[in-house]
Coordinates of C-alpha atoms (C1' of nucleotides) and ligand atoms in Angstrom, one line a residue:
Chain A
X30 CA 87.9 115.5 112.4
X31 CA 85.9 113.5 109.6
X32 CA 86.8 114.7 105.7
X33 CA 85.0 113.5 103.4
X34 CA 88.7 112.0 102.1
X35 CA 89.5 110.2 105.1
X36 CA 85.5 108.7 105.2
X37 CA 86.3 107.6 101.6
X38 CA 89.1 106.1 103.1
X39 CA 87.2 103.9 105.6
X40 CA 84.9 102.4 102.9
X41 CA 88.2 101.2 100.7
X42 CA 89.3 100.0 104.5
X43 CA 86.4 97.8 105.0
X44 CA 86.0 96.5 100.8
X45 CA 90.0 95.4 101.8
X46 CA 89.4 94.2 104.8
X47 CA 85.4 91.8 103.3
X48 CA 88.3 91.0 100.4
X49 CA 91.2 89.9 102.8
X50 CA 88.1 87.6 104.7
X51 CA 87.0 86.3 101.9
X52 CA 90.6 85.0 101.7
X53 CA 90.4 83.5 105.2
X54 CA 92.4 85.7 106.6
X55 CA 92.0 86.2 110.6
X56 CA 93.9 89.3 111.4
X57 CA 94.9 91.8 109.2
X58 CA 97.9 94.8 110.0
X59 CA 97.8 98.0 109.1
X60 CA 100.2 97.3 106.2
X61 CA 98.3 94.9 104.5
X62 CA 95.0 97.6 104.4
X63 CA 97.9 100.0 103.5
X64 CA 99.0 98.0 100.4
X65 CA 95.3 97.1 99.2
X66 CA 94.1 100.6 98.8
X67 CA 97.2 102.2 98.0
X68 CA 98.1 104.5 101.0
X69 CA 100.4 104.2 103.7
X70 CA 100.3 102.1 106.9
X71 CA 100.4 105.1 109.1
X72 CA 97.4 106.2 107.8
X73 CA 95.2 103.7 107.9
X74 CA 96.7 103.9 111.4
X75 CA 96.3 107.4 112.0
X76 CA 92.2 106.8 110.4
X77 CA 91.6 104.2 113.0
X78 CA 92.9 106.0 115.4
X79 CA 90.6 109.3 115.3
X80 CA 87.5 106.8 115.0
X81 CA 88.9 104.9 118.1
X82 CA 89.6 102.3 116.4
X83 CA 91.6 100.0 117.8
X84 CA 94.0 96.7 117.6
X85 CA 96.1 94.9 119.3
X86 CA 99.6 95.5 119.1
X87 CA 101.5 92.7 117.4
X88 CA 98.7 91.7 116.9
X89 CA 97.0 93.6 114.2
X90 CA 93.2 94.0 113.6
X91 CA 90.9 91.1 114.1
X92 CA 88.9 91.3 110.7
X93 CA 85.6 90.3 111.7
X94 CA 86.0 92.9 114.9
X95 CA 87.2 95.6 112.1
X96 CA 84.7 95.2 109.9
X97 CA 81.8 95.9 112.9
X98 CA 83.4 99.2 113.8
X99 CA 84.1 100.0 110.0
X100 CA 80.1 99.4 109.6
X101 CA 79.5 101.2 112.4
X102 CA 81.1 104.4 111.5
X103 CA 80.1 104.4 108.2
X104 CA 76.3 103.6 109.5
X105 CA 76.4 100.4 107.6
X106 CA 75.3 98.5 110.6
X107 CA 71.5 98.8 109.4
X108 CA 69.8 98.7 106.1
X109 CA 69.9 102.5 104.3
X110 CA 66.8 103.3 102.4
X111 CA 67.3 104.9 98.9
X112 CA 65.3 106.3 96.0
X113 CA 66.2 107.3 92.2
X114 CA 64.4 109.7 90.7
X115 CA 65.2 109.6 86.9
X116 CA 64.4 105.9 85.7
X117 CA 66.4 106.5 82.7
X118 CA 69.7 104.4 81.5
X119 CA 71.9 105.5 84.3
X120 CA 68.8 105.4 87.1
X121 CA 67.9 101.9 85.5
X122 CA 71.5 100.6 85.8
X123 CA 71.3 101.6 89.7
X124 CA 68.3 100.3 90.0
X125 CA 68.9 96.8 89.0
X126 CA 72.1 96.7 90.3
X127 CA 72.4 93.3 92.5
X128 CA 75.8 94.5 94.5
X129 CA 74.2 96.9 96.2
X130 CA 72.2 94.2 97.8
X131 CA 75.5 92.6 99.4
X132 CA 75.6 95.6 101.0
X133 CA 73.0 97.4 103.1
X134 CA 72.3 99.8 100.4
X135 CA 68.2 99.1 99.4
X136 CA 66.9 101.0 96.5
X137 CA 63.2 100.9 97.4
X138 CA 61.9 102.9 94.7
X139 CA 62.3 104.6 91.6
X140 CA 60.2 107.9 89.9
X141 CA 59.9 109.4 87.0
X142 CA 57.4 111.6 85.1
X143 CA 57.0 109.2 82.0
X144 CA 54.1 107.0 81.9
X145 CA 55.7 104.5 80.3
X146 CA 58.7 103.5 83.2
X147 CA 55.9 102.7 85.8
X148 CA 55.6 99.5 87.7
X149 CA 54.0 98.8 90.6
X150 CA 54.6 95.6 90.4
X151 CA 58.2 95.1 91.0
X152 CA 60.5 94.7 93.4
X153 CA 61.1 98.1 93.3
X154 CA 58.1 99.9 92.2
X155 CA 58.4 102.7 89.6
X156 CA 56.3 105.5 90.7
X157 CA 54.9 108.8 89.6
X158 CA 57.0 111.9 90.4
X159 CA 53.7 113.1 92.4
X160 CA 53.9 110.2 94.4
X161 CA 57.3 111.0 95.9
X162 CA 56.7 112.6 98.6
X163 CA 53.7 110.5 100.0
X164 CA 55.9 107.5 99.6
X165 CA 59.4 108.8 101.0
X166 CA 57.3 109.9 104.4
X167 CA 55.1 106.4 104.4
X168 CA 58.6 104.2 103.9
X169 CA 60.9 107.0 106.2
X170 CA 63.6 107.4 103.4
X171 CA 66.0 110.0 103.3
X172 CA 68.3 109.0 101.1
X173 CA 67.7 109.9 97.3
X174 CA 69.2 109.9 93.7
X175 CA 69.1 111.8 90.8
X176 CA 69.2 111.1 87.9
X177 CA 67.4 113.1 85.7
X178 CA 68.5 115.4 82.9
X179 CA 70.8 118.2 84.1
X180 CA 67.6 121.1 83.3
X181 CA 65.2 118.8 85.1
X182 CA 67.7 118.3 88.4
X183 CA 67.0 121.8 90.3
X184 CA 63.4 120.8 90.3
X185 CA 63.6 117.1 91.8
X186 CA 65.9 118.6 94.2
X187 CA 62.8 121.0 95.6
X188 CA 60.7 118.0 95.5
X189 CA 62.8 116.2 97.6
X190 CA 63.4 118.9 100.2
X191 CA 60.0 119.0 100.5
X192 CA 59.5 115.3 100.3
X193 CA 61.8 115.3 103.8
X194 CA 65.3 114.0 102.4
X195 CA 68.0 114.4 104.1
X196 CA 70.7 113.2 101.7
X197 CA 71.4 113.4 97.9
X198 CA 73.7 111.8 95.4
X199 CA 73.3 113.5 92.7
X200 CA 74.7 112.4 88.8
X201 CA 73.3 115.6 86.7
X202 CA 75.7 117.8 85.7
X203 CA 75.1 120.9 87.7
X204 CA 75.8 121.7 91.0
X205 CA 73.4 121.3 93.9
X206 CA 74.1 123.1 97.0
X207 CA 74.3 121.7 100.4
X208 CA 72.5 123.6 103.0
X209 CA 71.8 122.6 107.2
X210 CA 69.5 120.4 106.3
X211 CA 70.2 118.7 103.3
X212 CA 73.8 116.8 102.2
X213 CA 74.4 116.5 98.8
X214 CA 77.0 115.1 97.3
X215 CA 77.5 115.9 93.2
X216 CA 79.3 113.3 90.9
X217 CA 79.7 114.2 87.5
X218 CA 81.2 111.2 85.8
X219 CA 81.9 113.8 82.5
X220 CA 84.7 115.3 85.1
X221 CA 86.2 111.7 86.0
X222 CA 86.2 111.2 82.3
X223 CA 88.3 114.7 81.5
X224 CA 90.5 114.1 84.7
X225 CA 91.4 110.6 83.2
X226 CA 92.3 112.5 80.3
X227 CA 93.9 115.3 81.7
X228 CA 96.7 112.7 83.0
X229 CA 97.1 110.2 80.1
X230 CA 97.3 113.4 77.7
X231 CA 100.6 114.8 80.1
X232 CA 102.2 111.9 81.4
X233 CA 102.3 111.0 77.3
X234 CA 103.1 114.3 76.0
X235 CA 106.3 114.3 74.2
X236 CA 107.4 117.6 75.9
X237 CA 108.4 116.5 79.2
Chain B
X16 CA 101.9 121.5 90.9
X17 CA 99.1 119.5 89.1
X18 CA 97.2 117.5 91.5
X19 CA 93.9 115.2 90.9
X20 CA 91.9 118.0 92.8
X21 CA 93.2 121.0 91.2
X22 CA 92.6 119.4 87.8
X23 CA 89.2 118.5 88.6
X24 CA 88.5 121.9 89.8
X25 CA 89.5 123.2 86.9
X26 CA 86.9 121.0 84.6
X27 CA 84.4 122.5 87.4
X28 CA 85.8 125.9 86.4
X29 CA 85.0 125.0 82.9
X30 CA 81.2 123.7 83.0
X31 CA 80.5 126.8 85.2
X32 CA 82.1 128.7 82.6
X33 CA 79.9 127.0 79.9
X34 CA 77.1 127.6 82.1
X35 CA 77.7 131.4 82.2
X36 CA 78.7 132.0 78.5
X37 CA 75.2 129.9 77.9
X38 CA 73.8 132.9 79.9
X39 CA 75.5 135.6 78.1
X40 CA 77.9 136.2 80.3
X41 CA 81.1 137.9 78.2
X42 CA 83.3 138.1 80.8
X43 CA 83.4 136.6 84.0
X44 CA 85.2 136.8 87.4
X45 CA 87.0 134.7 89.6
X46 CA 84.4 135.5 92.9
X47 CA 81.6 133.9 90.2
X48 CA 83.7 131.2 89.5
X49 CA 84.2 130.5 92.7
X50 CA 80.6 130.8 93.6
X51 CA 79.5 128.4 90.8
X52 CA 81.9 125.6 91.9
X53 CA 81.7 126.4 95.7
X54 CA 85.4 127.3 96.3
X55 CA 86.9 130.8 96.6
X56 CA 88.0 133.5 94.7
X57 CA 91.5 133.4 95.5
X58 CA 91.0 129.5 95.1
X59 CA 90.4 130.1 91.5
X60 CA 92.8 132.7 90.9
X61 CA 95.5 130.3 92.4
X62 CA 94.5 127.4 90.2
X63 CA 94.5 129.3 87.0
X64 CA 97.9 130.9 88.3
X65 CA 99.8 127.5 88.3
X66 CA 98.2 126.8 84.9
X67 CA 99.3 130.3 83.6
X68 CA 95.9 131.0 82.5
X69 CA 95.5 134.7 82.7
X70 CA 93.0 137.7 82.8
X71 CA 92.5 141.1 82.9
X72 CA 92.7 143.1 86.4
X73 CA 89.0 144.9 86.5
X74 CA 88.2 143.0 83.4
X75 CA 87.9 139.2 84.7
X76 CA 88.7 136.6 82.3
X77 CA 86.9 136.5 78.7
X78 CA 84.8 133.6 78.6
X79 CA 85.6 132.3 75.2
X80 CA 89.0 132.8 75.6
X81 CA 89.0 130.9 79.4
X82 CA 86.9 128.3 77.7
X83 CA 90.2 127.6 75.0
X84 CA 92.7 127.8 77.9
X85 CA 90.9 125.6 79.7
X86 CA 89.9 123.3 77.0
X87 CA 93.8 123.2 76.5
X88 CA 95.3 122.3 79.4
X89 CA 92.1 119.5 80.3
X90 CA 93.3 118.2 76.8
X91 CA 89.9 118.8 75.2
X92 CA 91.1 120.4 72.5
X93 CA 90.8 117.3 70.4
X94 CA 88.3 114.5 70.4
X95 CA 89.4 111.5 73.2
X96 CA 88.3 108.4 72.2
X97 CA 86.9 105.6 74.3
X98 CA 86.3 102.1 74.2
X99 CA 83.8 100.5 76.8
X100 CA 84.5 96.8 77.9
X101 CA 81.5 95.2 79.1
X102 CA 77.9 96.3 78.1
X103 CA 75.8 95.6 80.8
X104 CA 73.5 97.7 82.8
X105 CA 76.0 100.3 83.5
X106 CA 78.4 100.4 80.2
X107 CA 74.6 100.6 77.9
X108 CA 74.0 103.6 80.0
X109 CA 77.5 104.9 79.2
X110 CA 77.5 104.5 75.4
X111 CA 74.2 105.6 75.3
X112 CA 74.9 109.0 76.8
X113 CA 74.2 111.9 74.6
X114 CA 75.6 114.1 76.7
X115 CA 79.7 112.9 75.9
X116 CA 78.7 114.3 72.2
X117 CA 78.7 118.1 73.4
X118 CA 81.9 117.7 74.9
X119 CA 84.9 115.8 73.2
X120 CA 84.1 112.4 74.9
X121 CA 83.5 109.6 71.7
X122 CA 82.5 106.0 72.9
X123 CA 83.6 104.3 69.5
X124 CA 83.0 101.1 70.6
X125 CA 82.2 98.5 73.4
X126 CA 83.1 94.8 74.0
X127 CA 81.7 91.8 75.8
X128 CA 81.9 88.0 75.9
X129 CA 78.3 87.8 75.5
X130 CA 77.7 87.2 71.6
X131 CA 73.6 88.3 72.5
X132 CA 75.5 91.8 73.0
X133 CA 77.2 92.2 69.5
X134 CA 75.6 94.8 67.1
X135 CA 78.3 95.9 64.2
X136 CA 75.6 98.2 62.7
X137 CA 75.3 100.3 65.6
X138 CA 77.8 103.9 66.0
X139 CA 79.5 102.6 68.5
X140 CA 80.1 98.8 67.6
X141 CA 79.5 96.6 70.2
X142 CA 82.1 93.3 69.6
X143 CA 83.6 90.3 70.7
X144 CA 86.6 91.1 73.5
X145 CA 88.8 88.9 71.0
X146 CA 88.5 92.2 68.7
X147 CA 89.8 94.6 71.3
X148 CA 93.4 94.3 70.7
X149 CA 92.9 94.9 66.8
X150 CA 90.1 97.7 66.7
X151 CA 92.5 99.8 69.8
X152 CA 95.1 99.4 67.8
X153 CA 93.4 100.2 64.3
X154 CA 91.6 102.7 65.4
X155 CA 94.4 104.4 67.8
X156 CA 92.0 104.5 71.2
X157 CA 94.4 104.6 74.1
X158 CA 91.6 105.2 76.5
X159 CA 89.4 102.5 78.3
X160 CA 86.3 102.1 80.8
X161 CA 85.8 98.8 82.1
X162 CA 81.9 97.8 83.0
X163 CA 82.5 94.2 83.8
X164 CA 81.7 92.5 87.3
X165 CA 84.2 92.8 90.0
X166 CA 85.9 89.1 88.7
X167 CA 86.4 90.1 85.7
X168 CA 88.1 93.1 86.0
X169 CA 91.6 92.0 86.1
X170 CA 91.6 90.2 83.5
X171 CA 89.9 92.6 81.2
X172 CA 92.5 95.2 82.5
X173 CA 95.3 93.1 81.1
X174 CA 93.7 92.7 77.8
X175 CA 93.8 96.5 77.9
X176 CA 97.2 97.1 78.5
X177 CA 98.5 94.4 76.1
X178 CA 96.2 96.2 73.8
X179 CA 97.8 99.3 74.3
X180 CA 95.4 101.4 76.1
X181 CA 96.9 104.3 78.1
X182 CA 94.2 105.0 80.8
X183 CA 91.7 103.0 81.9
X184 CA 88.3 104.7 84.5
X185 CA 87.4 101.1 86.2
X186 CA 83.7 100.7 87.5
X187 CA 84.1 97.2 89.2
X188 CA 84.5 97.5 92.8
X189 CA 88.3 96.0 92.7
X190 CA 91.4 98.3 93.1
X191 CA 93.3 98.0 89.8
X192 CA 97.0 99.7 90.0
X193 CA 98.8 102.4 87.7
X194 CA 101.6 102.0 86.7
X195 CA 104.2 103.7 84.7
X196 CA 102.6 103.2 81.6
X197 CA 99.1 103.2 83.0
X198 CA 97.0 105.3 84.2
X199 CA 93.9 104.3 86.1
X200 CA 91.3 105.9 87.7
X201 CA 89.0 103.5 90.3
X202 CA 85.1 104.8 90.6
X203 CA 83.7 103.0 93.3
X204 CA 79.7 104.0 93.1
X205 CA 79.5 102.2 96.2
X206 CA 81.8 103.7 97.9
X207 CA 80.3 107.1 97.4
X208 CA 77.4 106.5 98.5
X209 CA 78.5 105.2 102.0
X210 CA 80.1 108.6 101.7
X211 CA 76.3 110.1 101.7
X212 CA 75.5 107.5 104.1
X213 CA 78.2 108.7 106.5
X214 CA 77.7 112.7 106.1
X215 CA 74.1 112.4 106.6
X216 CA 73.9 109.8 109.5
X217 CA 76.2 112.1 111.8
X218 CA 74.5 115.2 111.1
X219 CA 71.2 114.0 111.8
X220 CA 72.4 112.1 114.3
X221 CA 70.7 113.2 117.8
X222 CA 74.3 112.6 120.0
X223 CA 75.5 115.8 118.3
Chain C
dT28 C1' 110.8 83.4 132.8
dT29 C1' 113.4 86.4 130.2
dT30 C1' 114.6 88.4 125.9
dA31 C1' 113.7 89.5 121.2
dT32 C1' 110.6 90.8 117.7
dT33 C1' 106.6 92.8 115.8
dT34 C1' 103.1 96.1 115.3
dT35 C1' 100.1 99.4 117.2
dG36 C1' 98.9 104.3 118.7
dT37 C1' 99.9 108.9 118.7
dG38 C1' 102.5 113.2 119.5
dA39 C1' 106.1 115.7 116.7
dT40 C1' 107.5 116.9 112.2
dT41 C1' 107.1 117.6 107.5
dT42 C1' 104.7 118.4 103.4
dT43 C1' 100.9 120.0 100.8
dA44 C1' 96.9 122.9 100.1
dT45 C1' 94.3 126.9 101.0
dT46 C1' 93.6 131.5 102.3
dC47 C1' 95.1 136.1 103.2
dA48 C1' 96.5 140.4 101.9
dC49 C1' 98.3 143.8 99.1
dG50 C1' 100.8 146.0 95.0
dA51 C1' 99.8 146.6 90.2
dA52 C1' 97.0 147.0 86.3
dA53 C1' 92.9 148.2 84.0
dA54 C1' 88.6 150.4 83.7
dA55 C1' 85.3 153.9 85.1
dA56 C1' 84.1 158.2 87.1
dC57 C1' 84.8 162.8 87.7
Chain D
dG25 C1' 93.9 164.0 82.9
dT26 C1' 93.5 162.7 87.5
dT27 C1' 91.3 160.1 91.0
dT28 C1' 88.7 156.2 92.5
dT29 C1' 87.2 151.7 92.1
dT30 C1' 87.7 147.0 91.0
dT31 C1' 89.9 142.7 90.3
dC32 C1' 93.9 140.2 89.2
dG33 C1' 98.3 137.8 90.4
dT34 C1' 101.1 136.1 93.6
dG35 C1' 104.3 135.8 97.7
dA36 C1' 103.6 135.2 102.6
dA37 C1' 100.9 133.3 106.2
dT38 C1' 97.9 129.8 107.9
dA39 C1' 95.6 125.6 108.0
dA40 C1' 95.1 120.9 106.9
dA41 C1' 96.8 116.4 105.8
dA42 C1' 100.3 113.0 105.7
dT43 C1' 104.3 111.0 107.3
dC44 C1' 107.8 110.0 110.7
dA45 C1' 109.5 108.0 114.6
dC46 C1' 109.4 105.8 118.7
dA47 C1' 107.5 104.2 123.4
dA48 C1' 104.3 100.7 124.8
dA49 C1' 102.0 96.6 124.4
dA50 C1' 101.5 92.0 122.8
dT51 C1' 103.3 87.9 121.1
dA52 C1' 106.8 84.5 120.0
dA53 C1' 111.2 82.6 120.9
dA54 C1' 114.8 81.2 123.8
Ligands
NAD325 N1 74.0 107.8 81.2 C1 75.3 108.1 81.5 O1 76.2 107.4 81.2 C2 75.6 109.4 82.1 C3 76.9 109.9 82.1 C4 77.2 111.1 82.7 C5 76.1 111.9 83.3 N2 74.9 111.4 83.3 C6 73.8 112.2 83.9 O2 72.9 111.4 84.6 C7 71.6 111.9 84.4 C8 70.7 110.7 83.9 O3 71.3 110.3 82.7 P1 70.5 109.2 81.8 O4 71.4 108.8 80.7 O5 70.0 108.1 82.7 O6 69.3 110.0 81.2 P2 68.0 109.5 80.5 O7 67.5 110.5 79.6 O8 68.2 108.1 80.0 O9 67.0 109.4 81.7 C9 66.4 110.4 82.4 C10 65.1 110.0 83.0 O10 64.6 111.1 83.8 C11 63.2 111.2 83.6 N3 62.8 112.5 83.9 C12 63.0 113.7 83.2 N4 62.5 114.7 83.9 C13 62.0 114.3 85.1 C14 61.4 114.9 86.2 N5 61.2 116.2 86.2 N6 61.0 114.1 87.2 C15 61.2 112.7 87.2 N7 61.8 112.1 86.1 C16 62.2 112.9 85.1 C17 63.0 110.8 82.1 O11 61.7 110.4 81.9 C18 64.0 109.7 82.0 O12 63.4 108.5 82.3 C19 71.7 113.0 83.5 O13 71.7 114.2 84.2 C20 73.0 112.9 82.8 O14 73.5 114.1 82.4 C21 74.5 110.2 82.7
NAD326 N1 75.0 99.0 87.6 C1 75.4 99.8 88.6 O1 74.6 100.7 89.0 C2 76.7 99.7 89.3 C3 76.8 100.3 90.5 C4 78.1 100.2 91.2 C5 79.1 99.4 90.6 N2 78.9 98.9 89.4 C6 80.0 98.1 88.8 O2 80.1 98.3 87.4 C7 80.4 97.1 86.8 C8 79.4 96.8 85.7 O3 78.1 96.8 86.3 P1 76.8 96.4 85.5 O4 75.7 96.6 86.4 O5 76.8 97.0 84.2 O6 77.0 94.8 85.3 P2 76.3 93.9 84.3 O7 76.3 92.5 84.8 O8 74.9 94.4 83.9 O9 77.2 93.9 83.0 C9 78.4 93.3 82.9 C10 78.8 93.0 81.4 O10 80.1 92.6 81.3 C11 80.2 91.5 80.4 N3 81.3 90.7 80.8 C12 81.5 89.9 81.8 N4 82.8 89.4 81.7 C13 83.4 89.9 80.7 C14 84.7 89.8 80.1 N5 85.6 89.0 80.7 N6 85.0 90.5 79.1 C15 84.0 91.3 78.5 N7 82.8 91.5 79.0 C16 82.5 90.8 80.1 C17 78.9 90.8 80.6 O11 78.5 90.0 79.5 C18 77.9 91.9 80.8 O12 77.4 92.4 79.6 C19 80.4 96.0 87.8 O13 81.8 95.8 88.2 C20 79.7 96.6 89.0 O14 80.1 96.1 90.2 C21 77.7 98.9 88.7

DNA sequence: TTTATTTTGTGATTTTATTCACGAAAAAAC
DNA sequence: GTTTTTTCGTGAATAAAATCACAAAATAAA
C-alpha cells in the first residue's frame, strides 16, 4: 500500500501544492499537481486515492484542505525532532540550514567526537558523542543523521540503537541495514553523481 | 532496458564490489552482491544480463574485471568533470569532499554572485557566475550542480544550458525540467527526509 | 430547472519490474 | 574420467506499478 516511491510522491504533491498557494491559487486539479512534478494526473489521482484523499469533483482539491491531509500523512502535522551526528562540512551545511525551519523539520542537536566543533551555546548545541544518548532520551528524539566518515558510520549507528532512535538518514557511503526496529534510509550522493553521468554520457554518445 | 533504478543499482553493485576487492575478495558472487546492496541474486544476475556483463558459472564474476565493466557502462572510465554554482553551506561541503577524488568525480570549479566567495588560487576556482559561460566552455565541463537558493535556481539553470552544460544534479527545492538536450536530476534533501519521517511514524505508530 | 461540461475516484487493463526455475557450463571431488 | 556440486544466464511466470477509461458527482450555462 505505501512505497516508498509513491510517499516520495506525496512530498513533491504538497511542495506543488505550498508553491501553487503561494500563487494564490484556491483549488488545484489533479493535472495541475500532475504537470508540477512531472507525472500524470491519474496518478496523483490514484495517490490520493489510497490515502483517502479526497476532492470534489469538478471541483478539484481545495489547497489549504490538501495540504492538511498531505501533512498528515506524511506526519508533518507536528514538529519532527532530528540530530546529526558528524559536525563536519556536510553535517554543518544541514545544520545551519534555515529551510528546514519552514518546515517542521528541527535539528536540535549536533555530535561529534572532536573537541573543537563543541558549543553549548548555540541554538543547536554541539555535543560530545558520549552525550548522545543522555540527550536523545531527555529531548525524546528519534530521528538522527549521519554524517560521519564512511569507517566511522557502523559505530554511530550502534550508538544510536542504543541511544533509542527509531529512524536514520544516513549520507556515509556504506550500507546500513534496516531491522524491526530501526528505518534507515541510505543516500549516497556519489551514486546520484554517477547516475547523472550514466545518462549524459548515453543520451550523448555518438553510437546511437 | 536502462532505467534510473537499474543504473543506480548497478553503481551499488560497484561500491560493494570495491568493498569486497578491499577485502581480498578475488572473485565474487551474485548471492554476495545481492546481500551487500540488499536485493537478490537473480536481481543481480538480471541487471548485469541486460548490460551484458558476464561471469563464469561456479566461478562468479572476477572482481577486477566486474570493477572495468562496471566502470564502463556507469561511464567512469574517464574523469567527469563538474562545476558547482553557488558556494554556500551546501556547494563548500561539495567541493570540499575528498571522497569524489577516489572515484572519477573532479569539482574544477564553483561560481557565485558573492565576490566575498572568489578565491582563484584555490584547486577548484571559486568565480564570478559572469565567468561560467567561458571557463565551461574552455575547459569542456558539460556537467553542473546547482547550490543556490530555491529563487535562484532557474535562472542559474539557464545560464547553464546557454553555457553548454549537458546535465545538471539541482539541490534547490524547485523542479527544474529535462529536456532533450538536458538532463537533470532534482535532489530534494527535504523531501527525503519526510520520506524517514513517513516510514518511521507509521511503523511506530500504535494504530497498527 | 434542465442540459452541458468538467473533473474526480476507482475498477479494468496494460506496462514494467522482479522473481522463479531450470538447463548449461565450470569447477571440484571421487 | 566420471560424477557431483555450484552458480550463471535467461525465458517464463508472477507481482507491482502506472495508465486507461468511464460512471458519478459537482458546477456552470442555458
Ligand atoms: N561533503 C560532501 O559533499 C559529501 C559528499 C558525499 C558523501 N559524503 C559523506 O558524508 C559524510 C560526511 O562528510 P563530510 O564531508 O561532512 O565529512 P567531514 O570529514 O567534513 O566531517 C566528518 C565529521 O565527523 C566527525 N566524526 C568522525 N568520527 C566520528 C565519530 N565516531 N563520532 C562522531 N563524530 C565523528 C569528525 O570529527 C568530523 O567533524 C561522509 O561519510 C562522506 O563520505 C559527503
Ligand atoms: N544546506 C542544506 O543542508 C540544504 C538542505 C536542503 C536543501 N538545500 C538546498 O540547497 C541549495 C543551497 O543551499 P545552501 O545551504 O548551500 O545555501 P546558502 O545560502 O548557504 O548558499 C547559497 C549560495 O548561492 C549563492 N548564490 C545566490 N544566488 C546566486 C546566483 N544567482 N548565482 C550564483 N550564486 C548564487 C550565494 O551567494 C550563496 O553563496 C538551496 O537551494 C537549498 O534549498 C540545502
Amino acid at each position: 500500500m505505501s512505497t516508498r516511491s509513491r510517499i516520495l510522491r506525496l512530498s513533491r504533491y504538497k511542495n506543488a501544492a505550498i508553491r501553487l498557494k503561494s500563487l494564490n491559487f484556491v483549488k488545484v486539479f489533479s493535472d495541475n499537481l500532475g504537470d508540477a512534478t512531472g507525472v500524470t494526473a491519474s496518478q496523483v489521482r490514484k495517490d490520493f486515492s489510497i490515502f483517502g484523499i479526497s476532492g470534489n469533483r469538478r471541483g478539484g482539491y481545495q489547497v489549504d484542505e490538501l495540504l492538511v491531509q498531505l501533512n498528515k500523512v506524511l506526519g508533518k502535522d507536528k514538529p519532527q525532532k532530528f540530530i546529526v551526528v558528524g559536525v563536519g562540512n556536510l553535517g554543518r551545511a544541514l545544520i545551519n540550514y534555515p529551510g528546514f525551519g519552514k518546515s517542521e523539520i528541527r535539528i536540535v542537536a549536533g555530535f561529534d567526537i572532536d573537541p573543537a566543533k563543541y558549543n553549548r551555546k548555540a541554538d543547536a548545541p554541539i555535543l560530545p558523542i558520549d552525550e548522545l544518548a543522555g540527550f536523545a532520551k531527555a529531548n525524546e528524539v528519534e530521528l538522527a543523521i549521519i554524517a560521519v566518515p564512511d569507517f566511522a558510520a557502523q559505530g554511530v549507528f550502534e550508538k544510536l540503537i542504543k541511544a533509542g532512535i527509531k529512524g536514520v538518514l544516513n549520507f556515509a557511503p556504506i550500507r546500513l541495514k534496516s531491522d524491526d526496529n530501526v528505518t534507515v534510509h541510505n543516500l549516497n550522493l556519489e551514486t546520484e553523481f554517477e547516475n547523472l553521468i550514466y545518462f549524459v554520457n548515453t543520451k550523448t554518445s555518438p553510437t546511437e
